[in-house]
Short mmCIF file of C-alpha atoms in Angstrom, two decimals:
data_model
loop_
_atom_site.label_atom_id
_atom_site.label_comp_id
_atom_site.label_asym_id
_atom_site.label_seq_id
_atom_site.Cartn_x
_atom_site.Cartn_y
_atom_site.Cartn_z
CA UNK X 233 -6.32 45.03 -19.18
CA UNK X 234 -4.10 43.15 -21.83
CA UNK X 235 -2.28 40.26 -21.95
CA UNK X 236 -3.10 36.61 -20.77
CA UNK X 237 -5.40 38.07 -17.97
CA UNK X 238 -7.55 40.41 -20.38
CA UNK X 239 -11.34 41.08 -19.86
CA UNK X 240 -11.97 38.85 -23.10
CA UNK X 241 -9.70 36.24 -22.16
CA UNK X 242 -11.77 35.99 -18.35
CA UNK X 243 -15.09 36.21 -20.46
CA UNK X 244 -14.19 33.55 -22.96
CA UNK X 245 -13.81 30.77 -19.70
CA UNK X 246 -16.78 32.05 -17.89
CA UNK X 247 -18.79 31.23 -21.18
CA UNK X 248 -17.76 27.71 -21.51
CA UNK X 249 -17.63 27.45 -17.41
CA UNK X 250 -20.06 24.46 -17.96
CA UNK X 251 -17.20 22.47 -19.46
CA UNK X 252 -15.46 22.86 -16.67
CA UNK X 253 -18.03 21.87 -14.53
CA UNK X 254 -18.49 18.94 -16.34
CA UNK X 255 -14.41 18.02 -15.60
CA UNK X 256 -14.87 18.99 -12.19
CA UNK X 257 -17.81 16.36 -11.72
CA UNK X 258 -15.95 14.08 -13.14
CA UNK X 259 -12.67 14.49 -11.10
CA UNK X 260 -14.85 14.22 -7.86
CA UNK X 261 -16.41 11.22 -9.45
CA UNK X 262 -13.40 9.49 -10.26
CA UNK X 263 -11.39 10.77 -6.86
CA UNK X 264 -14.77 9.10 -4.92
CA UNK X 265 -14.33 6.19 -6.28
CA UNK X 266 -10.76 5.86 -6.00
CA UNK X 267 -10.93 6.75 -2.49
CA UNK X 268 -13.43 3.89 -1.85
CA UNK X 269 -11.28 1.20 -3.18
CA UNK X 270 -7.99 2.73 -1.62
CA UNK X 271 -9.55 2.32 1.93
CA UNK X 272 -10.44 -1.04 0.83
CA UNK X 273 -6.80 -1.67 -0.03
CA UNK X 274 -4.95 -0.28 2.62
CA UNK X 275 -7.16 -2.04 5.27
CA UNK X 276 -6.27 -5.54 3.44
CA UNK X 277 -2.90 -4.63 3.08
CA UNK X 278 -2.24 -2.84 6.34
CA UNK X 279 -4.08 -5.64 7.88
CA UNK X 280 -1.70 -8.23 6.18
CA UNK X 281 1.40 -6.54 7.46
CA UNK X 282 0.75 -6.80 11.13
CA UNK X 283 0.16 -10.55 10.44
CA UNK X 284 2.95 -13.71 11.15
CA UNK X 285 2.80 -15.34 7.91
CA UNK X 286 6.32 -14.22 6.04
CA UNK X 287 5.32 -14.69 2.54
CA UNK X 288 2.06 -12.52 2.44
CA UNK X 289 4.53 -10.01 4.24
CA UNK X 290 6.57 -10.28 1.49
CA UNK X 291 4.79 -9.57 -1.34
CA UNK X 292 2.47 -6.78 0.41
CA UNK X 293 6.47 -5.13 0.71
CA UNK X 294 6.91 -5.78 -2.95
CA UNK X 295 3.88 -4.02 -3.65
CA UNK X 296 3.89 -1.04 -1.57
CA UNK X 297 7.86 -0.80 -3.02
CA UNK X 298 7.03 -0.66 -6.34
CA UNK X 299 3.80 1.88 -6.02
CA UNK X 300 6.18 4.15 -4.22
CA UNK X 301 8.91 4.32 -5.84
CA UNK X 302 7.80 4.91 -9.08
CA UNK X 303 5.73 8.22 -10.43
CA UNK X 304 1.60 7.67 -10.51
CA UNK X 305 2.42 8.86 -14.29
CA UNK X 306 4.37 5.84 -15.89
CA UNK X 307 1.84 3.55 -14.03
CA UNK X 308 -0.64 5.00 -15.50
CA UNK X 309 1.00 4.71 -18.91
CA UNK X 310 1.71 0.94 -18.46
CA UNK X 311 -1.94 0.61 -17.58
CA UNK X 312 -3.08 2.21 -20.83
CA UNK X 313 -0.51 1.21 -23.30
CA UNK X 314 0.13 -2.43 -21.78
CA UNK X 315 -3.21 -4.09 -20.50
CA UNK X 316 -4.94 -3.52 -24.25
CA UNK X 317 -1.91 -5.56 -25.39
CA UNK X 318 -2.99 -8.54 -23.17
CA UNK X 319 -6.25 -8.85 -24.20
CA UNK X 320 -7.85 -6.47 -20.92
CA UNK X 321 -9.81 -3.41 -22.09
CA UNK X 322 -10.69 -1.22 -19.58
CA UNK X 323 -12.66 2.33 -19.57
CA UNK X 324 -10.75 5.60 -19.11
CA UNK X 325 -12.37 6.12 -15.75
CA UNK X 326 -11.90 2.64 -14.65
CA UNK X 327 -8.51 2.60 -15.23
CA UNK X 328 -7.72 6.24 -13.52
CA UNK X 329 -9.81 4.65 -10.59
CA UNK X 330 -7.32 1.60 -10.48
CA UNK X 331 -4.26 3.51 -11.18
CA UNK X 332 -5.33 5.96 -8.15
CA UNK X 333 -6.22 3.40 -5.77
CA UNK X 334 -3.13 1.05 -6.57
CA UNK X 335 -0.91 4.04 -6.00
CA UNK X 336 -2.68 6.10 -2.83
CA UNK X 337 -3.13 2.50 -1.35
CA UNK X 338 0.57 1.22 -1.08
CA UNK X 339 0.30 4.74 1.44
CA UNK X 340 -2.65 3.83 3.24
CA UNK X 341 -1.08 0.65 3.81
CA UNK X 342 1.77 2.18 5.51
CA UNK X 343 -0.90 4.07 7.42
CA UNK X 344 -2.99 1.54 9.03
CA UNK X 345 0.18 -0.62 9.48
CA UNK X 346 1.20 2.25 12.14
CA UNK X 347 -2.26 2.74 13.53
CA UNK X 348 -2.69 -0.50 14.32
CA UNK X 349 0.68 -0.84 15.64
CA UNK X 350 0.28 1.75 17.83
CA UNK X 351 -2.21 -0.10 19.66
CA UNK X 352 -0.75 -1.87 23.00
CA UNK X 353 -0.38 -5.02 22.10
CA UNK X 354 -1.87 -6.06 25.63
CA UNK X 355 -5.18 -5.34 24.29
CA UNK X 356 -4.92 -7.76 21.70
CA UNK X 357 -3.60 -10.35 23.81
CA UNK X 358 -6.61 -9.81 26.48
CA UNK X 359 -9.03 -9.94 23.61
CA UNK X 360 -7.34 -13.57 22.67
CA UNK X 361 -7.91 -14.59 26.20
CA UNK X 362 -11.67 -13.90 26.22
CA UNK X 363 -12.24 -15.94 23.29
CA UNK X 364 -11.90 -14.10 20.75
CA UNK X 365 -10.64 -15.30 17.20
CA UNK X 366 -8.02 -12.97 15.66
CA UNK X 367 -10.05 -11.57 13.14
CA UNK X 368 -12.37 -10.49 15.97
CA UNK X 369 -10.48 -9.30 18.10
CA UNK X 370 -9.25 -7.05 15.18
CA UNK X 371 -12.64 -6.16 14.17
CA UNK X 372 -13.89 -5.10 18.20
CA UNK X 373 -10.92 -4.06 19.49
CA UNK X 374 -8.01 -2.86 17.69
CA UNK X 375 -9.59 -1.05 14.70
CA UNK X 376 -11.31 1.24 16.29
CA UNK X 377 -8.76 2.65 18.56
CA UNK X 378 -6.58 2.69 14.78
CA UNK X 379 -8.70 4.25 13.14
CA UNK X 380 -8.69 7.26 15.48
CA UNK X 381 -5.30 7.23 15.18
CA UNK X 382 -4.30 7.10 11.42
CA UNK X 383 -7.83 9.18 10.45
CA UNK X 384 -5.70 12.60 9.85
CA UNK X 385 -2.83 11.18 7.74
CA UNK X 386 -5.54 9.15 5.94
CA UNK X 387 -7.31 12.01 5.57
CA UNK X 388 -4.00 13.75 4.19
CA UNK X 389 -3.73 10.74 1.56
CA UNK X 390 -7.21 11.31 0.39
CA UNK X 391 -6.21 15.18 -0.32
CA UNK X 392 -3.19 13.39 -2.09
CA UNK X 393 -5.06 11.27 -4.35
CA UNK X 394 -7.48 14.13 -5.45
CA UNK X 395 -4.46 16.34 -6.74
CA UNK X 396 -3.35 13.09 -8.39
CA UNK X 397 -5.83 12.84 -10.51
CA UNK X 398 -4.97 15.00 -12.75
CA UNK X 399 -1.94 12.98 -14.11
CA UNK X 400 -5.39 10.99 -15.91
CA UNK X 401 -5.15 14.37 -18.25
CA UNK X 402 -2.18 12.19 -19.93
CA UNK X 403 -4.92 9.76 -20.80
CA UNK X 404 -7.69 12.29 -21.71
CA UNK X 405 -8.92 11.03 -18.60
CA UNK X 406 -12.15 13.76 -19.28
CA UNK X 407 -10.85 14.73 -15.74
CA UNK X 408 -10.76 18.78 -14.96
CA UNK X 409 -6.89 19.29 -15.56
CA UNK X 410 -7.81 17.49 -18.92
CA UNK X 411 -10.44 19.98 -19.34
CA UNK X 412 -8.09 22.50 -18.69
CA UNK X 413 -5.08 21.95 -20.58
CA UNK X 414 -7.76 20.90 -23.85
CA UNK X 415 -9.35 24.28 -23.75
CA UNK X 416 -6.63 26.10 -23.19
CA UNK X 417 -5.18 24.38 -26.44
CA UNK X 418 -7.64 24.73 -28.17
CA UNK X 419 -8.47 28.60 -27.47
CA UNK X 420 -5.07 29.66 -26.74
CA UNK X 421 -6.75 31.30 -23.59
CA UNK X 422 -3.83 29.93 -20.34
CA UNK X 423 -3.90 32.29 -17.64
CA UNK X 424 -7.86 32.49 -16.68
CA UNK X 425 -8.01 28.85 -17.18
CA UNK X 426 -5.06 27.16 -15.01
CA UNK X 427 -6.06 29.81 -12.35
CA UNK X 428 -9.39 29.01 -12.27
CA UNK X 429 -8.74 25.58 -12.34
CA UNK X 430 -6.62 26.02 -9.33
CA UNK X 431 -9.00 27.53 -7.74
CA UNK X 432 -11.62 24.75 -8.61
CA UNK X 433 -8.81 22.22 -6.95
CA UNK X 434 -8.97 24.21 -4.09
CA UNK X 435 -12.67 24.08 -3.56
CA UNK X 436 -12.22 20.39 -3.36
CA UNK X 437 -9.37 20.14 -0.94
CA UNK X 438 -9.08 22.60 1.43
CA UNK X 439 -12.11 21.81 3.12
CA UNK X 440 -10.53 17.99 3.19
CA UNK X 441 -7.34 19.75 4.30
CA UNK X 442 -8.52 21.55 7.15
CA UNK X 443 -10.73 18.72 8.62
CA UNK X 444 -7.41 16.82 8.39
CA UNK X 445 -5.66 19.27 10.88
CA UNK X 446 -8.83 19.25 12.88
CA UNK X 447 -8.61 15.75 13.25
CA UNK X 448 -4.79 16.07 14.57
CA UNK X 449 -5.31 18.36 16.44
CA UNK X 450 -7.79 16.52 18.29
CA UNK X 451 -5.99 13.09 18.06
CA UNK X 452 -3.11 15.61 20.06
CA UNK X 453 -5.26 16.58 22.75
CA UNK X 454 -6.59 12.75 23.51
CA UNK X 455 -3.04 11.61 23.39
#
């Protein structure tokens, strides 16, 4: 075979496949992470929202506006071109793990916003009449019936933030599309490399993907 997808072309990636192992390391890494603090945001956030005081409504609105409505990629830039500027220096994979959780968290804010809407509000009131606080009652009686609920789409928004991360390649984030699109460059080798690197993408998310429709479809059925 000749062309892009020649025998020499498929050999010259599978020799340097430990360079892309490296990136794909390194994206799980950094999509780990990013998932961590995301959760950590959208519960705050989400949390927030469902609360009386007007202001804190406010400006979680403002946020989740402005993370999405504009692309992940001029964020990212701001991030990297602005924050040096004011004194903050921040490591490549820091900053790809605050630029993914900023963005994928406005979502999950949405998210838990619904799921703990969706609770009957009766159950929060009969919590309040036992003597429970507000933050307690949250905590025993309405999370976990919201987490069951917004698990799959949460679950979609982690699948999200994993393709994501390869807008870091903008960055040289070190990230597997980086790895990708620097080889490629560099070897002038493009059709073996962006398919295996879609295939490496795949190996991460479609497990993630189907648990999320198992989780619907279960979420369905208890409905």
């Amino acid at each position: 075979m000749t062309g892009p997808f020649s025998l020499h072309n498929w050999q010259a990636w599978f020799s340097d496949w430990s360079y892309f192992a490296e990136g794909f390391l390194r994206t799980v890494y950094i999509s780990l992470l990013g998932l961590f603090f995301t959760l950590i945001i959208g519960l705050i956030v989400g949390m927030l929202l469902c609360g009386r005081n007007r202001v804190v409504i406010s400006i979680c609105k403002g946020y989740m506006s402005f993370f999405q409505n504009t692309p992940l990629v001029i964020q990212i830039f701001i991030y990297y071109n602005v924050l040096p500027k004011l004194g903050i220096r921040l490591g490549i994979v820091v900053l790809g793990v605050m630029g993914l959780a900023l963005y994928t968290g406005a979502y999950a804010a949405d998210i838990v916003r619904s799921a703990i809407r969706a609770v009957p509000t009766g159950q929060m009131e009969a919590a309040g009449s036992q003597g429970f606080t507000y933050l307690q009652a949250m905590y025993h009686v309405v999370l976990p019936q919201a987490v069951k609920i917004g698990l799959p789409p949460m679950t979609n928004q982690a699948v999200n933030l994993i393709k994501n991360s390869s807008v870091l390649a903008v960055i040289a984030g070190g990230e597997l599309m980086y790895c990708a699109d620097s080889w490629s460059g560099s070897n002038l080798i493009y059709g073996p490399t962006f398919v295996m690197t879609g295939v490496l993408y795949l190996c991460i998310c479609l497990p993630i993907s189907l648990l999320a429709r198992r989780l619907e479809k279960r979420s369905t059925r208890n409905v």
